[in-house]
Structure formats: structure tokens, C-alpha cells
Amino acid sequence: MSSDDRLSQSLTDALRRVPGVVDVFDAHPPVESTVRGVAAELDLAESTGLVHIDRSEGLLVVTAHVATDLDEPTPETLARAADAIRSRVTSGADGETLVSVTAHLVDAPGPASPV
């Protein structure tokens, strides 16, 4: 497992502990996400985190997608999530770091409607 995969796992775990974050979604590009999922199911690779890490020419880009609690203001939750990521990656990263955290609306299951 690469150091970026370990970092992704660590960041995924950290995001799950951020107040107001109720879930973390896979932020990898769709094809990469599918390949990782299949490999993990076939036990060909260890499970990796859901946070996407991209390094290129002195730039570290960290992308995360989260679901937020509707009882908490989403912008504040996203700020806390970005801070949680930033506190873990800037300490050892060379060059610039760009953190992107987006919220995805997830409709909570409600009571069944009568037919």
C-alpha cells in the first residue's frame, strides 16, 4: 500500500470524526474508484481510503466528498472538514496544498407514504 493510500485512509477516518459529517463518499475518479472497489472485493488489494490524493510538481491536491448533518450549518461543517484535512497534510507536504471538500445531498429515508 502506498503512502498516499495510507494518507487517504487516515483522512477518511478523520473526516468521519468531524462534527456534522455523517458519511464520506469516494472522491476518486469514477474509473479508478470502480477498479479499486473490484480489487478490494477480490482481495487483490487492501482497502484504501475514500479521499483522493493527487501529487504533481510541488502541488498536493486533496479532494473529499461528504454528507453533512442537516441540523448543522453545512458551510461550518465543510470548514471543519477542510481544517481536519489541512492539519494532517500540511505538516509534511512540500510545496502548496489545495484542499477541496464538497457536500453531497443525501435524502434521508422518511416514513413510507401510503399507496
CSV table of C-alpha atoms in Angstrom, one decimal:
chain,number,residue,atom,x,y,z
A,1,MET,CA,0.0,0.0,0.0
A,2,SER,CA,1.4,3.4,-1.0
A,3,SER,CA,1.9,6.3,1.4
A,4,ASP,CA,-0.9,8.1,-0.4
A,5,ASP,CA,-3.3,5.2,0.2
A,6,ARG,CA,-2.4,5.3,3.9
A,7,LEU,CA,-2.9,9.0,3.9
A,8,SER,CA,-6.3,8.6,2.2
A,9,GLN,CA,-7.3,6.0,4.8
A,10,SER,CA,-6.2,8.3,7.6
A,11,LEU,CA,-8.1,11.3,6.2
A,12,THR,CA,-11.2,9.2,5.6
A,13,ASP,CA,-11.1,8.2,9.3
A,14,ALA,CA,-10.5,11.7,10.4
A,15,LEU,CA,-13.4,13.1,8.3
A,16,ARG,CA,-15.8,10.5,9.9
A,17,ARG,CA,-15.0,12.1,13.3
A,18,VAL,CA,-15.7,15.7,12.2
A,19,PRO,CA,-18.8,17.0,13.9
A,20,GLY,CA,-21.6,17.4,11.3
A,21,VAL,CA,-20.1,14.9,8.9
A,22,VAL,CA,-22.4,11.8,8.6
A,23,ASP,CA,-20.7,10.0,5.8
A,24,VAL,CA,-17.7,10.1,3.5
A,25,PHE,CA,-18.1,9.2,-0.2
A,26,ASP,CA,-15.4,8.1,-2.7
A,27,ALA,CA,-13.8,11.1,-4.3
A,28,HIS,CA,-11.6,9.1,-6.7
A,29,PRO,CA,-12.4,9.5,-10.4
A,30,PRO,CA,-15.1,7.0,-11.4
A,31,VAL,CA,-12.9,4.5,-13.3
A,32,GLU,CA,-10.3,4.5,-10.6
A,33,SER,CA,-13.0,4.1,-7.9
A,34,THR,CA,-14.5,1.1,-9.8
A,35,VAL,CA,-11.2,-0.6,-10.2
A,36,ARG,CA,-10.3,-0.1,-6.5
A,37,GLY,CA,-13.7,-1.4,-5.4
A,38,VAL,CA,-13.4,-4.5,-7.6
A,39,ALA,CA,-9.8,-5.2,-6.5
A,40,ALA,CA,-10.8,-4.9,-2.8
A,41,GLU,CA,-13.8,-7.2,-3.3
A,42,LEU,CA,-11.5,-9.8,-5.0
A,43,ASP,CA,-8.9,-9.4,-2.2
A,44,LEU,CA,-6.3,-8.3,-4.8
A,45,ALA,CA,-5.7,-5.1,-2.9
A,46,GLU,CA,-6.1,-3.7,0.5
A,47,SER,CA,-9.0,-1.3,1.1
A,48,THR,CA,-7.9,2.2,0.5
A,49,GLY,CA,-9.5,5.4,1.8
A,50,LEU,CA,-12.2,7.4,0.1
A,51,VAL,CA,-10.2,10.7,0.0
A,52,HIS,CA,-8.5,11.4,-3.4
A,53,ILE,CA,-4.8,12.4,-3.2
A,54,ASP,CA,-3.1,13.8,-6.2
A,55,ARG,CA,0.5,15.0,-6.3
A,56,SER,CA,2.1,16.8,-9.2
A,57,GLU,CA,5.1,19.3,-9.4
A,58,GLY,CA,5.0,20.6,-5.9
A,59,LEU,CA,1.3,20.7,-5.5
A,60,LEU,CA,-0.7,18.3,-3.3
A,61,VAL,CA,-4.5,18.2,-4.1
A,62,VAL,CA,-6.7,16.6,-1.6
A,63,THR,CA,-10.4,16.0,-2.6
A,64,ALA,CA,-13.1,14.8,-0.3
A,65,HIS,CA,-16.9,14.3,-0.7
A,66,VAL,CA,-19.0,14.2,2.5
A,67,ALA,CA,-22.6,14.1,3.6
A,68,THR,CA,-23.5,16.6,6.3
A,69,ASP,CA,-25.9,16.6,9.1
A,70,LEU,CA,-29.0,18.7,8.3
A,71,ASP,CA,-29.1,20.0,11.9
A,72,GLU,CA,-25.6,21.7,11.4
A,73,PRO,CA,-24.8,24.6,9.0
A,74,THR,CA,-23.2,22.9,6.0
A,75,PRO,CA,-20.6,25.7,5.4
A,76,GLU,CA,-19.3,25.3,9.0
A,77,THR,CA,-19.2,21.5,8.7
A,78,LEU,CA,-17.2,21.8,5.4
A,79,ALA,CA,-14.8,24.3,7.1
A,80,ARG,CA,-14.2,21.9,10.0
A,81,ALA,CA,-13.7,19.0,7.5
A,82,ALA,CA,-11.2,21.1,5.5
A,83,ASP,CA,-9.4,22.1,8.7
A,84,ALA,CA,-9.2,18.4,9.7
A,85,ILE,CA,-7.6,17.5,6.4
A,86,ARG,CA,-5.3,20.5,6.3
A,87,SER,CA,-4.0,19.8,9.8
A,88,ARG,CA,-2.9,16.3,8.8
A,89,VAL,CA,-1.3,17.0,5.4
A,90,THR,CA,0.4,20.4,5.6
A,91,SER,CA,2.9,19.3,8.3
A,92,GLY,CA,4.9,17.1,5.9
A,93,ALA,CA,3.9,18.3,2.4
A,94,ASP,CA,6.4,20.1,0.3
A,95,GLY,CA,5.1,22.9,-1.9
A,96,GLU,CA,1.5,24.0,-1.9
A,97,THR,CA,-1.6,22.1,-0.7
A,98,LEU,CA,-5.1,22.5,-2.1
A,99,VAL,CA,-7.9,21.1,-0.1
A,100,SER,CA,-11.4,20.6,-1.6
A,101,VAL,CA,-14.3,19.3,0.4
A,102,THR,CA,-17.8,19.2,-1.1
A,103,ALA,CA,-21.1,18.3,0.4
A,104,HIS,CA,-23.5,15.9,-1.3
A,105,LEU,CA,-27.2,16.0,-0.5
A,106,VAL,CA,-28.5,12.7,0.7
A,107,ASP,CA,-32.2,12.3,1.2
A,108,ALA,CA,-32.8,10.6,4.5
A,109,PRO,CA,-35.4,7.8,4.4
A,110,GLY,CA,-38.7,9.1,5.7
A,111,PRO,CA,-41.9,7.4,6.7
A,112,ALA,CA,-43.4,5.3,4.0
A,113,SER,CA,-46.1,7.1,2.1
A,114,PRO,CA,-49.4,5.4,1.7
A,115,VAL,CA,-50.0,3.9,-1.7
